[in-house]
Amino acid sequence: MPNKPTHPCLSIEIALSPAFHDLDPMDIVWHGNYPKYLEIARCALLSQFNYDYPQMKASGYAWPIVDMRLKYVKPARFEQKLIVRAEITEWESRLKINYLIKDAVSGQKINQAHTIQVAVDMNTGEMQYVCPAILWERLGVEEPQ
């Protein structure tokens, strides 16, 4: 059964605005740039737990993304004020983060997504089927007994 966040600090909202180089010939944000926006939010989220990528590496684990799903609802445009919300929704056997990108002014949904990452022991290259204790500790949640 997936874990459910028990406190609001398992989420973050960041503000960003698409740059000119993010646009396609139709003058909207090219679909391939949305993962970059997710990455910015994911790093901000993990940083608040002092477990961004440098700390992951130092703990002996790589956390590759094994699944990413995006649903494009409306196009984002040059310099549009956006809010990207990232929320950790599972952390027992994998790290699942849900995202919502919305217009900062109207609140209209632009994109909805999720990523799934798994812990890989950097010494052996083996995927871990249970998230390591360091993740639980950094998130401030108790491991199941």
mmCIF file of N, CA and C in Angstrom:
data_model
loop_
_atom_site.group_PDB
_atom_site.id
_atom_site.type_symbol
_atom_site.label_atom_id
_atom_site.label_comp_id
_atom_site.label_asym_id
_atom_site.label_seq_id
_atom_site.Cartn_x
_atom_site.Cartn_y
_atom_site.Cartn_z
ATOM 1 N N MET A 1 0.852 -1.171 0.000
ATOM 2 C CA MET A 1 0.000 0.000 0.000
ATOM 3 C C MET A 1 0.897 1.233 0.000
ATOM 4 N N PRO A 2 0.638 2.202 -0.900
ATOM 5 C CA PRO A 2 1.472 3.394 -0.955
ATOM 6 C C PRO A 2 1.340 4.224 0.307
ATOM 7 N N ASN A 3 2.449 4.849 0.663
ATOM 8 C CA ASN A 3 2.436 5.761 1.794
ATOM 9 C C ASN A 3 1.702 7.026 1.404
ATOM 10 N N LYS A 4 1.100 7.655 2.348
ATOM 11 C CA LYS A 4 0.467 8.951 2.124
ATOM 12 C C LYS A 4 1.193 9.968 2.989
ATOM 13 N N PRO A 5 1.469 11.148 2.425
ATOM 14 C CA PRO A 5 2.140 12.154 3.239
ATOM 15 C C PRO A 5 1.337 12.463 4.497
ATOM 16 N N THR A 6 2.061 12.616 5.601
ATOM 17 C CA THR A 6 1.392 12.909 6.860
ATOM 18 C C THR A 6 1.522 14.369 7.237
ATOM 19 N N HIS A 7 2.299 15.112 6.499
ATOM 20 C CA HIS A 7 2.448 16.525 6.772
ATOM 21 C C HIS A 7 2.755 17.263 5.478
ATOM 22 N N PRO A 8 2.391 18.550 5.426
ATOM 23 C CA PRO A 8 2.499 19.299 4.174
ATOM 24 C C PRO A 8 3.919 19.555 3.712
ATOM 25 N N CYS A 9 4.926 19.310 4.542
ATOM 26 C CA CYS A 9 6.296 19.599 4.114
ATOM 27 C C CYS A 9 6.796 18.600 3.082
ATOM 28 N N LEU A 10 6.004 17.590 2.731
ATOM 29 C CA LEU A 10 6.405 16.665 1.676
ATOM 30 C C LEU A 10 6.061 17.228 0.294
ATOM 31 N N SER A 11 5.788 18.519 0.246
ATOM 32 C CA SER A 11 5.506 19.169 -1.025
ATOM 33 C C SER A 11 6.157 20.543 -1.051
ATOM 34 N N ILE A 12 6.248 21.078 -2.244
ATOM 35 C CA ILE A 12 6.808 22.418 -2.432
ATOM 36 C C ILE A 12 6.171 23.022 -3.668
ATOM 37 N N GLU A 13 6.107 24.321 -3.711
ATOM 38 C CA GLU A 13 5.681 25.029 -4.910
ATOM 39 C C GLU A 13 6.776 26.013 -5.282
ATOM 40 N N ILE A 14 7.117 26.029 -6.570
ATOM 41 C CA ILE A 14 8.102 26.974 -7.069
ATOM 42 C C ILE A 14 7.475 27.788 -8.190
ATOM 43 N N ALA A 15 8.000 28.964 -8.419
ATOM 44 C CA ALA A 15 7.543 29.816 -9.509
ATOM 45 C C ALA A 15 8.603 29.805 -10.603
ATOM 46 N N LEU A 16 8.143 29.788 -11.844
ATOM 47 C CA LEU A 16 9.053 29.936 -12.966
ATOM 48 C C LEU A 16 8.299 30.493 -14.159
ATOM 49 N N SER A 17 9.060 30.981 -15.121
ATOM 50 C CA SER A 17 8.488 31.518 -16.354
ATOM 51 C C SER A 17 9.286 30.970 -17.523
ATOM 52 N N PRO A 18 8.627 30.404 -18.530
ATOM 53 C CA PRO A 18 9.345 29.869 -19.684
ATOM 54 C C PRO A 18 10.172 30.937 -20.393
ATOM 55 N N ALA A 19 11.377 30.563 -20.740
ATOM 56 C CA ALA A 19 12.272 31.445 -21.482
ATOM 57 C C ALA A 19 12.031 31.288 -22.981
ATOM 58 N N PHE A 20 12.535 32.232 -23.749
ATOM 59 C CA PHE A 20 12.365 32.203 -25.206
ATOM 60 C C PHE A 20 12.910 30.900 -25.800
ATOM 61 N N HIS A 21 14.054 30.422 -25.290
ATOM 62 C CA HIS A 21 14.658 29.207 -25.850
ATOM 63 C C HIS A 21 13.856 27.940 -25.526
ATOM 64 N N ASP A 22 12.817 28.038 -24.704
ATOM 65 C CA ASP A 22 11.955 26.892 -24.400
ATOM 66 C C ASP A 22 10.819 26.729 -25.410
ATOM 67 N N LEU A 23 10.669 27.688 -26.323
ATOM 68 C CA LEU A 23 9.527 27.682 -27.246
ATOM 69 C C LEU A 23 9.800 26.862 -28.500
ATOM 70 N N ASP A 24 8.701 26.376 -29.101
ATOM 71 C CA ASP A 24 8.793 25.689 -30.383
ATOM 72 C C ASP A 24 8.350 26.654 -31.492
ATOM 73 N N PRO A 25 8.339 26.221 -32.749
ATOM 74 C CA PRO A 25 7.934 27.129 -33.832
ATOM 75 C C PRO A 25 6.490 27.636 -33.728
ATOM 76 N N MET A 26 5.681 27.029 -32.872
ATOM 77 C CA MET A 26 4.297 27.472 -32.694
ATOM 78 C C MET A 26 4.184 28.531 -31.583
ATOM 79 N N ASP A 27 5.332 28.960 -31.045
ATOM 80 C CA ASP A 27 5.408 29.964 -29.985
ATOM 81 C C ASP A 27 4.778 29.515 -28.668
ATOM 82 N N ILE A 28 4.827 28.213 -28.419
ATOM 83 C CA ILE A 28 4.423 27.668 -27.123
ATOM 84 C C ILE A 28 5.598 26.836 -26.592
ATOM 85 N N VAL A 29 5.571 26.520 -25.309
ATOM 86 C CA VAL A 29 6.651 25.725 -24.737
ATOM 87 C C VAL A 29 6.660 24.349 -25.404
ATOM 88 N N TRP A 30 7.820 23.982 -25.927
ATOM 89 C CA TRP A 30 8.004 22.676 -26.554
ATOM 90 C C TRP A 30 7.796 21.587 -25.507
ATOM 91 N N HIS A 31 7.073 20.535 -25.866
ATOM 92 C CA HIS A 31 6.691 19.493 -24.901
ATOM 93 C C HIS A 31 7.891 18.873 -24.195
ATOM 94 N N GLY A 32 9.035 18.818 -24.843
ATOM 95 C CA GLY A 32 10.221 18.217 -24.241
ATOM 96 C C GLY A 32 10.862 19.051 -23.155
ATOM 97 N N ASN A 33 10.413 20.281 -22.969
ATOM 98 C CA ASN A 33 10.963 21.119 -21.907
ATOM 99 C C ASN A 33 10.258 20.940 -20.570
ATOM 100 N N TYR A 34 9.094 20.339 -20.567
ATOM 101 C CA TYR A 34 8.377 20.159 -19.298
ATOM 102 C C TYR A 34 9.153 19.298 -18.298
ATOM 103 N N PRO A 35 9.835 18.232 -18.742
ATOM 104 C CA PRO A 35 10.638 17.480 -17.758
ATOM 105 C C PRO A 35 11.681 18.340 -17.052
ATOM 106 N N LYS A 36 12.204 19.350 -17.739
ATOM 107 C CA LYS A 36 13.146 20.270 -17.101
ATOM 108 C C LYS A 36 12.466 21.027 -15.961
ATOM 109 N N TYR A 37 11.219 21.439 -16.170
ATOM 110 C CA TYR A 37 10.482 22.144 -15.116
ATOM 111 C C TYR A 37 10.233 21.211 -13.928
ATOM 112 N N LEU A 38 9.927 19.942 -14.228
ATOM 113 C CA LEU A 38 9.735 18.961 -13.154
ATOM 114 C C LEU A 38 11.025 18.793 -12.361
ATOM 115 N N GLU A 39 12.144 18.731 -13.076
ATOM 116 C CA GLU A 39 13.441 18.551 -12.429
ATOM 117 C C GLU A 39 13.763 19.710 -11.494
ATOM 118 N N ILE A 40 13.461 20.925 -11.917
ATOM 119 C CA ILE A 40 13.708 22.098 -11.069
ATOM 120 C C ILE A 40 12.893 21.980 -9.778
ATOM 121 N N ALA A 41 11.632 21.599 -9.906
ATOM 122 C CA ALA A 41 10.773 21.442 -8.719
ATOM 123 C C ALA A 41 11.231 20.274 -7.860
ATOM 124 N N ARG A 42 11.610 19.158 -8.495
ATOM 125 C CA ARG A 42 12.062 17.980 -7.738
ATOM 126 C C ARG A 42 13.307 18.316 -6.929
ATOM 127 N N CYS A 43 14.262 19.019 -7.537
ATOM 128 C CA CYS A 43 15.482 19.390 -6.810
ATOM 129 C C CYS A 43 15.167 20.313 -5.633
ATOM 130 N N ALA A 44 14.259 21.260 -5.835
ATOM 131 C CA ALA A 44 13.862 22.146 -4.733
ATOM 132 C C ALA A 44 13.209 21.351 -3.611
ATOM 133 N N LEU A 45 12.365 20.394 -3.982
ATOM 134 C CA LEU A 45 11.684 19.557 -2.991
ATOM 135 C C LEU A 45 12.688 18.726 -2.198
ATOM 136 N N LEU A 46 13.584 18.051 -2.896
ATOM 137 C CA LEU A 46 14.557 17.191 -2.216
ATOM 138 C C LEU A 46 15.562 18.009 -1.414
ATOM 139 N N SER A 47 15.864 19.207 -1.876
ATOM 140 C CA SER A 47 16.798 20.071 -1.136
ATOM 141 C C SER A 47 16.266 20.443 0.240
ATOM 142 N N GLN A 48 14.941 20.578 0.360
ATOM 143 C CA GLN A 48 14.407 20.947 1.676
ATOM 144 C C GLN A 48 14.582 19.821 2.695
ATOM 145 N N PHE A 49 14.929 18.621 2.226
ATOM 146 C CA PHE A 49 15.224 17.489 3.117
ATOM 147 C C PHE A 49 16.719 17.202 3.180
ATOM 148 N N ASN A 50 17.526 18.102 2.581
ATOM 149 C CA ASN A 50 18.971 17.891 2.483
ATOM 150 C C ASN A 50 19.273 16.532 1.845
ATOM 151 N N TYR A 51 18.511 16.206 0.804
ATOM 152 C CA TYR A 51 18.726 14.940 0.097
ATOM 153 C C TYR A 51 18.541 15.131 -1.409
ATOM 154 N N ASP A 52 19.169 16.203 -1.932
ATOM 155 C CA ASP A 52 19.201 16.414 -3.365
ATOM 156 C C ASP A 52 20.276 15.482 -3.949
ATOM 157 N N TYR A 53 20.532 15.574 -5.212
ATOM 158 C CA TYR A 53 21.408 14.609 -5.873
ATOM 159 C C TYR A 53 22.810 14.489 -5.279
ATOM 160 N N PRO A 54 23.482 15.569 -4.876
ATOM 161 C CA PRO A 54 24.802 15.376 -4.255
ATOM 162 C C PRO A 54 24.732 14.565 -2.956
ATOM 163 N N GLN A 55 23.689 14.800 -2.148
ATOM 164 C CA GLN A 55 23.546 14.062 -0.894
ATOM 165 C C GLN A 55 23.151 12.605 -1.162
ATOM 166 N N MET A 56 22.362 12.376 -2.207
ATOM 167 C CA MET A 56 22.028 10.999 -2.594
ATOM 168 C C MET A 56 23.307 10.243 -2.939
ATOM 169 N N LYS A 57 24.118 10.860 -3.773
ATOM 170 C CA LYS A 57 25.376 10.228 -4.187
ATOM 171 C C LYS A 57 26.263 9.952 -2.977
ATOM 172 N N ALA A 58 26.367 10.942 -2.077
ATOM 173 C CA ALA A 58 27.192 10.771 -0.872
ATOM 174 C C ALA A 58 26.668 9.652 0.017
ATOM 175 N N SER A 59 25.361 9.390 -0.028
ATOM 176 C CA SER A 59 24.787 8.315 0.797
ATOM 177 C C SER A 59 24.972 6.942 0.162
ATOM 178 N N GLY A 60 25.508 6.916 -1.065
ATOM 179 C CA GLY A 60 25.785 5.634 -1.712
ATOM 180 C C GLY A 60 24.693 5.148 -2.654
ATOM 181 N N TYR A 61 23.727 6.001 -2.950
ATOM 182 C CA TYR A 61 22.619 5.598 -3.808
ATOM 183 C C TYR A 61 22.442 6.553 -4.977
ATOM 184 N N ALA A 62 22.214 5.968 -6.130
ATOM 185 C CA ALA A 62 21.745 6.715 -7.291
ATOM 186 C C ALA A 62 20.230 6.535 -7.307
ATOM 187 N N TRP A 63 19.528 7.497 -7.834
ATOM 188 C CA TRP A 63 18.063 7.443 -7.865
ATOM 189 C C TRP A 63 17.577 7.729 -9.286
ATOM 190 N N PRO A 64 17.792 6.809 -10.227
ATOM 191 C CA PRO A 64 17.350 7.065 -11.595
ATOM 192 C C PRO A 64 15.822 7.087 -11.705
ATOM 193 N N ILE A 65 15.361 7.886 -12.641
ATOM 194 C CA ILE A 65 13.931 7.892 -12.953
ATOM 195 C C ILE A 65 13.666 6.686 -13.838
ATOM 196 N N VAL A 66 12.714 5.857 -13.423
ATOM 197 C CA VAL A 66 12.358 4.665 -14.195
ATOM 198 C C VAL A 66 11.011 4.813 -14.890
ATOM 199 N N ASP A 67 10.255 5.845 -14.518
ATOM 200 C CA ASP A 67 8.960 6.091 -15.155
ATOM 201 C C ASP A 67 8.649 7.573 -15.021
ATOM 202 N N MET A 68 8.170 8.161 -16.115
ATOM 203 C CA MET A 68 7.750 9.556 -16.100
ATOM 204 C C MET A 68 6.508 9.653 -16.969
ATOM 205 N N ARG A 69 5.462 10.218 -16.417
ATOM 206 C CA ARG A 69 4.211 10.403 -17.166
ATOM 207 C C ARG A 69 3.847 11.869 -17.127
ATOM 208 N N LEU A 70 3.470 12.399 -18.267
ATOM 209 C CA LEU A 70 3.048 13.794 -18.369
ATOM 210 C C LEU A 70 1.731 13.862 -19.115
ATOM 211 N N LYS A 71 0.862 14.711 -18.648
ATOM 212 C CA LYS A 71 -0.398 14.967 -19.340
ATOM 213 C C LYS A 71 -0.449 16.458 -19.639
ATOM 214 N N TYR A 72 -0.467 16.764 -20.921
ATOM 215 C CA TYR A 72 -0.480 18.154 -21.363
ATOM 216 C C TYR A 72 -1.923 18.610 -21.472
ATOM 217 N N VAL A 73 -2.280 19.633 -20.716
ATOM 218 C CA VAL A 73 -3.654 20.104 -20.663
ATOM 219 C C VAL A 73 -3.822 21.390 -21.471
ATOM 220 N N LYS A 74 -2.926 22.337 -21.252
ATOM 221 C CA LYS A 74 -2.950 23.619 -21.974
ATOM 222 C C LYS A 74 -1.504 23.993 -22.280
ATOM 223 N N PRO A 75 -1.271 24.755 -23.325
ATOM 224 C CA PRO A 75 0.109 25.164 -23.606
ATOM 225 C C PRO A 75 0.569 26.281 -22.673
ATOM 226 N N ALA A 76 1.841 26.243 -22.349
ATOM 227 C CA ALA A 76 2.471 27.350 -21.629
ATOM 228 C C ALA A 76 3.166 28.228 -22.661
ATOM 229 N N ARG A 77 3.277 29.493 -22.337
ATOM 230 C CA ARG A 77 3.801 30.471 -23.297
ATOM 231 C C ARG A 77 4.979 31.253 -22.711
ATOM 232 N N PHE A 78 5.670 31.945 -23.571
ATOM 233 C CA PHE A 78 6.827 32.755 -23.213
ATOM 234 C C PHE A 78 6.500 33.700 -22.057
ATOM 235 N N GLU A 79 7.330 33.638 -21.034
ATOM 236 C CA GLU A 79 7.255 34.486 -19.840
ATOM 237 C C GLU A 79 5.961 34.359 -19.041
ATOM 238 N N GLN A 80 5.135 33.342 -19.331
ATOM 239 C CA GLN A 80 3.929 33.109 -18.532
ATOM 240 C C GLN A 80 4.364 32.758 -17.115
ATOM 241 N N LYS A 81 3.718 33.330 -16.146
ATOM 242 C CA LYS A 81 4.032 33.032 -14.745
ATOM 243 C C LYS A 81 3.399 31.689 -14.394
ATOM 244 N N LEU A 82 4.249 30.732 -14.030
ATOM 245 C CA LEU A 82 3.787 29.384 -13.704
ATOM 246 C C LEU A 82 4.135 29.045 -12.264
ATOM 247 N N ILE A 83 3.331 28.176 -11.683
ATOM 248 C CA ILE A 83 3.618 27.559 -10.386
ATOM 249 C C ILE A 83 3.761 26.067 -10.651
ATOM 250 N N VAL A 84 4.848 25.495 -10.155
ATOM 251 C CA VAL A 84 5.061 24.052 -10.269
ATOM 252 C C VAL A 84 5.035 23.484 -8.860
ATOM 253 N N ARG A 85 4.079 22.610 -8.617
ATOM 254 C CA ARG A 85 3.951 21.939 -7.318
ATOM 255 C C ARG A 85 4.494 20.527 -7.454
ATOM 256 N N ALA A 86 5.343 20.139 -6.528
ATOM 257 C CA ALA A 86 5.880 18.776 -6.468
ATOM 258 C C ALA A 86 5.555 18.211 -5.096
ATOM 259 N N GLU A 87 5.064 16.969 -5.067
ATOM 260 C CA GLU A 87 4.684 16.349 -3.797
ATOM 261 C C GLU A 87 5.101 14.888 -3.788
ATOM 262 N N ILE A 88 5.814 14.506 -2.738
ATOM 263 C CA ILE A 88 6.194 13.101 -2.558
ATOM 264 C C ILE A 88 4.957 12.343 -2.096
ATOM 265 N N THR A 89 4.570 11.326 -2.859
ATOM 266 C CA THR A 89 3.368 10.565 -2.519
ATOM 267 C C THR A 89 3.658 9.104 -2.170
ATOM 268 N N GLU A 90 4.827 8.593 -2.522
ATOM 269 C CA GLU A 90 5.228 7.227 -2.141
ATOM 270 C C GLU A 90 6.714 7.237 -1.844
ATOM 271 N N TRP A 91 7.110 6.437 -0.845
ATOM 272 C CA TRP A 91 8.525 6.369 -0.504
ATOM 273 C C TRP A 91 8.922 5.028 0.120
ATOM 274 N N GLU A 92 8.072 4.044 0.109
ATOM 275 C CA GLU A 92 8.419 2.766 0.736
ATOM 276 C C GLU A 92 9.318 1.919 -0.161
ATOM 277 N N SER A 93 8.878 1.641 -1.368
ATOM 278 C CA SER A 93 9.674 0.807 -2.273
ATOM 279 C C SER A 93 10.188 1.590 -3.468
ATOM 280 N N ARG A 94 9.719 2.810 -3.612
ATOM 281 C CA ARG A 94 10.139 3.688 -4.702
ATOM 282 C C ARG A 94 9.820 5.112 -4.278
ATOM 283 N N LEU A 95 10.393 6.055 -4.972
ATOM 284 C CA LEU A 95 10.127 7.457 -4.686
ATOM 285 C C LEU A 95 9.242 7.987 -5.808
ATOM 286 N N LYS A 96 7.969 8.249 -5.476
ATOM 287 C CA LYS A 96 7.030 8.770 -6.458
ATOM 288 C C LYS A 96 6.725 10.216 -6.103
ATOM 289 N N ILE A 97 6.856 11.072 -7.110
ATOM 290 C CA ILE A 97 6.567 12.489 -6.937
ATOM 291 C C ILE A 97 5.517 12.888 -7.955
ATOM 292 N N ASN A 98 4.435 13.489 -7.475
ATOM 293 C CA ASN A 98 3.382 14.019 -8.340
ATOM 294 C C ASN A 98 3.633 15.501 -8.553
ATOM 295 N N TYR A 99 3.288 15.982 -9.739
ATOM 296 C CA TYR A 99 3.517 17.376 -10.113
ATOM 297 C C TYR A 99 2.240 17.973 -10.684
ATOM 298 N N LEU A 100 2.091 19.262 -10.458
ATOM 299 C CA LEU A 100 1.031 20.028 -11.078
ATOM 300 C C LEU A 100 1.636 21.353 -11.503
ATOM 301 N N ILE A 101 1.528 21.654 -12.787
ATOM 302 C CA ILE A 101 1.970 22.943 -13.305
ATOM 303 C C ILE A 101 0.714 23.727 -13.628
ATOM 304 N N LYS A 102 0.635 24.932 -13.063
ATOM 305 C CA LYS A 102 -0.556 25.746 -13.300
ATOM 306 C C LYS A 102 -0.157 27.195 -13.556
ATOM 307 N N ASP A 103 -1.067 27.925 -14.185
ATOM 308 C CA ASP A 103 -0.879 29.340 -14.400
ATOM 309 C C ASP A 103 -0.950 30.042 -13.048
ATOM 310 N N ALA A 104 0.026 30.882 -12.766
ATOM 311 C CA ALA A 104 0.089 31.536 -11.464
ATOM 312 C C ALA A 104 -1.028 32.545 -11.255
ATOM 313 N N VAL A 105 -1.556 33.119 -12.321
ATOM 314 C CA VAL A 105 -2.586 34.145 -12.197
ATOM 315 C C VAL A 105 -3.980 33.523 -12.139
ATOM 316 N N SER A 106 -4.300 32.665 -13.124
ATOM 317 C CA SER A 106 -5.655 32.106 -13.211
ATOM 318 C C SER A 106 -5.822 30.815 -12.416
ATOM 319 N N GLY A 107 -4.713 30.135 -12.127
ATOM 320 C CA GLY A 107 -4.790 28.833 -11.463
ATOM 321 C C GLY A 107 -5.125 27.697 -12.408
ATOM 322 N N GLN A 108 -5.267 27.984 -13.707
ATOM 323 C CA GLN A 108 -5.618 26.932 -14.668
ATOM 324 C C GLN A 108 -4.494 25.919 -14.791
ATOM 325 N N LYS A 109 -4.879 24.647 -14.862
ATOM 326 C CA LYS A 109 -3.920 23.556 -15.008
ATOM 327 C C LYS A 109 -3.290 23.610 -16.395
ATOM 328 N N ILE A 110 -1.975 23.508 -16.427
ATOM 329 C CA ILE A 110 -1.212 23.470 -17.673
ATOM 330 C C ILE A 110 -0.741 22.038 -17.943
ATOM 331 N N ASN A 111 -0.230 21.387 -16.900
ATOM 332 C CA ASN A 111 0.356 20.062 -17.054
ATOM 333 C C ASN A 111 0.245 19.325 -15.724
ATOM 334 N N GLN A 112 0.074 18.020 -15.825
ATOM 335 C CA GLN A 112 0.038 17.148 -14.650
ATOM 336 C C GLN A 112 1.005 16.016 -14.939
ATOM 337 N N ALA A 113 1.789 15.611 -13.949
ATOM 338 C CA ALA A 113 2.811 14.599 -14.210
ATOM 339 C C ALA A 113 3.145 13.833 -12.946
ATOM 340 N N HIS A 114 3.901 12.748 -13.131
ATOM 341 C CA HIS A 114 4.542 12.090 -11.998
ATOM 342 C C HIS A 114 5.839 11.442 -12.476
ATOM 343 N N THR A 115 6.749 11.301 -11.537
ATOM 344 C CA THR A 115 7.988 10.563 -11.790
ATOM 345 C C THR A 115 8.124 9.491 -10.733
ATOM 346 N N ILE A 116 8.775 8.403 -11.122
ATOM 347 C CA ILE A 116 9.094 7.325 -10.189
ATOM 348 C C ILE A 116 10.593 7.079 -10.274
ATOM 349 N N GLN A 117 11.225 7.102 -9.103
ATOM 350 C CA GLN A 117 12.645 6.843 -8.998
ATOM 351 C C GLN A 117 12.853 5.648 -8.080
ATOM 352 N N VAL A 118 13.918 4.906 -8.341
ATOM 353 C CA VAL A 118 14.257 3.778 -7.481
ATOM 354 C C VAL A 118 15.690 3.954 -6.988
ATOM 355 N N ALA A 119 15.945 3.444 -5.816
ATOM 356 C CA ALA A 119 17.297 3.497 -5.256
ATOM 357 C C ALA A 119 18.140 2.391 -5.881
ATOM 358 N N VAL A 120 19.344 2.768 -6.283
ATOM 359 C CA VAL A 120 20.308 1.812 -6.828
ATOM 360 C C VAL A 120 21.587 1.955 -6.014
ATOM 361 N N ASP A 121 22.050 0.841 -5.444
ATOM 362 C CA ASP A 121 23.294 0.840 -4.684
ATOM 363 C C ASP A 121 24.431 1.151 -5.647
ATOM 364 N N MET A 122 25.157 2.225 -5.395
ATOM 365 C CA MET A 122 26.198 2.647 -6.319
ATOM 366 C C MET A 122 27.408 1.719 -6.318
ATOM 367 N N ASN A 123 27.595 0.947 -5.260
ATOM 368 C CA ASN A 123 28.716 0.008 -5.214
ATOM 369 C C ASN A 123 28.446 -1.250 -6.017
ATOM 370 N N THR A 124 27.209 -1.742 -5.949
ATOM 371 C CA THR A 124 26.887 -3.005 -6.618
ATOM 372 C C THR A 124 26.104 -2.810 -7.914
ATOM 373 N N GLY A 125 25.490 -1.640 -8.076
ATOM 374 C CA GLY A 125 24.654 -1.401 -9.250
ATOM 375 C C GLY A 125 23.297 -2.070 -9.150
ATOM 376 N N GLU A 126 22.969 -2.595 -7.978
ATOM 377 C CA GLU A 126 21.712 -3.319 -7.815
ATOM 378 C C GLU A 126 20.596 -2.412 -7.330
ATOM 379 N N MET A 127 19.422 -2.603 -7.947
ATOM 380 C CA MET A 127 18.244 -1.870 -7.533
ATOM 381 C C MET A 127 17.790 -2.370 -6.170
ATOM 382 N N GLN A 128 17.387 -1.434 -5.325
ATOM 383 C CA GLN A 128 16.885 -1.769 -3.998
ATOM 384 C C GLN A 128 15.365 -1.885 -4.088
ATOM 385 N N TYR A 129 14.815 -2.917 -3.500
ATOM 386 C CA TYR A 129 13.368 -3.121 -3.571
ATOM 387 C C TYR A 129 12.621 -2.456 -2.419
ATOM 388 N N VAL A 130 13.390 -1.896 -1.497
ATOM 389 C CA VAL A 130 12.849 -1.093 -0.406
ATOM 390 C C VAL A 130 13.723 0.149 -0.356
ATOM 391 N N CYS A 131 13.114 1.306 -0.203
ATOM 392 C CA CYS A 131 13.905 2.533 -0.137
ATOM 393 C C CYS A 131 14.816 2.475 1.084
ATOM 394 N N PRO A 132 16.049 2.927 0.935
ATOM 395 C CA PRO A 132 17.000 2.868 2.042
ATOM 396 C C PRO A 132 16.590 3.759 3.212
ATOM 397 N N ALA A 133 17.081 3.388 4.385
ATOM 398 C CA ALA A 133 16.738 4.093 5.627
ATOM 399 C C ALA A 133 17.059 5.577 5.558
ATOM 400 N N ILE A 134 18.096 5.949 4.808
ATOM 401 C CA ILE A 134 18.470 7.364 4.723
ATOM 402 C C ILE A 134 17.328 8.210 4.166
ATOM 403 N N LEU A 135 16.560 7.683 3.211
ATOM 404 C CA LEU A 135 15.434 8.445 2.666
ATOM 405 C C LEU A 135 14.376 8.665 3.738
ATOM 406 N N TRP A 136 14.033 7.605 4.474
ATOM 407 C CA TRP A 136 13.032 7.716 5.542
ATOM 408 C C TRP A 136 13.486 8.756 6.567
ATOM 409 N N GLU A 137 14.771 8.666 6.931
ATOM 410 C CA GLU A 137 15.322 9.586 7.922
ATOM 411 C C GLU A 137 15.228 11.031 7.433
ATOM 412 N N ARG A 138 15.635 11.273 6.196
ATOM 413 C CA ARG A 138 15.620 12.632 5.662
ATOM 414 C C ARG A 138 14.198 13.180 5.525
ATOM 415 N N LEU A 139 13.246 12.311 5.182
ATOM 416 C CA LEU A 139 11.857 12.751 5.055
ATOM 417 C C LEU A 139 11.195 12.970 6.412
ATOM 418 N N GLY A 140 11.810 12.419 7.471
ATOM 419 C CA GLY A 140 11.237 12.576 8.805
ATOM 420 C C GLY A 140 10.036 11.672 9.041
ATOM 421 N N VAL A 141 10.026 10.518 8.375
ATOM 422 C CA VAL A 141 8.947 9.551 8.568
ATOM 423 C C VAL A 141 9.543 8.267 9.120
ATOM 424 N N GLU A 142 8.713 7.500 9.804
ATOM 425 C CA GLU A 142 9.192 6.262 10.421
ATOM 426 C C GLU A 142 9.099 5.106 9.450
ATOM 427 N N GLU A 143 10.126 4.263 9.466
ATOM 428 C CA GLU A 143 10.110 3.054 8.647
ATOM 429 C C GLU A 143 9.109 2.072 9.238
ATOM 430 N N PRO A 144 8.452 1.284 8.368
ATOM 431 C CA PRO A 144 7.549 0.256 8.901
ATOM 432 C C PRO A 144 8.357 -0.830 9.581
ATOM 433 N N GLN A 145 7.797 -1.420 10.586
ATOM 434 C CA GLN A 145 8.490 -2.473 11.335
ATOM 435 C C GLN A 145 8.291 -3.817 10.705
#
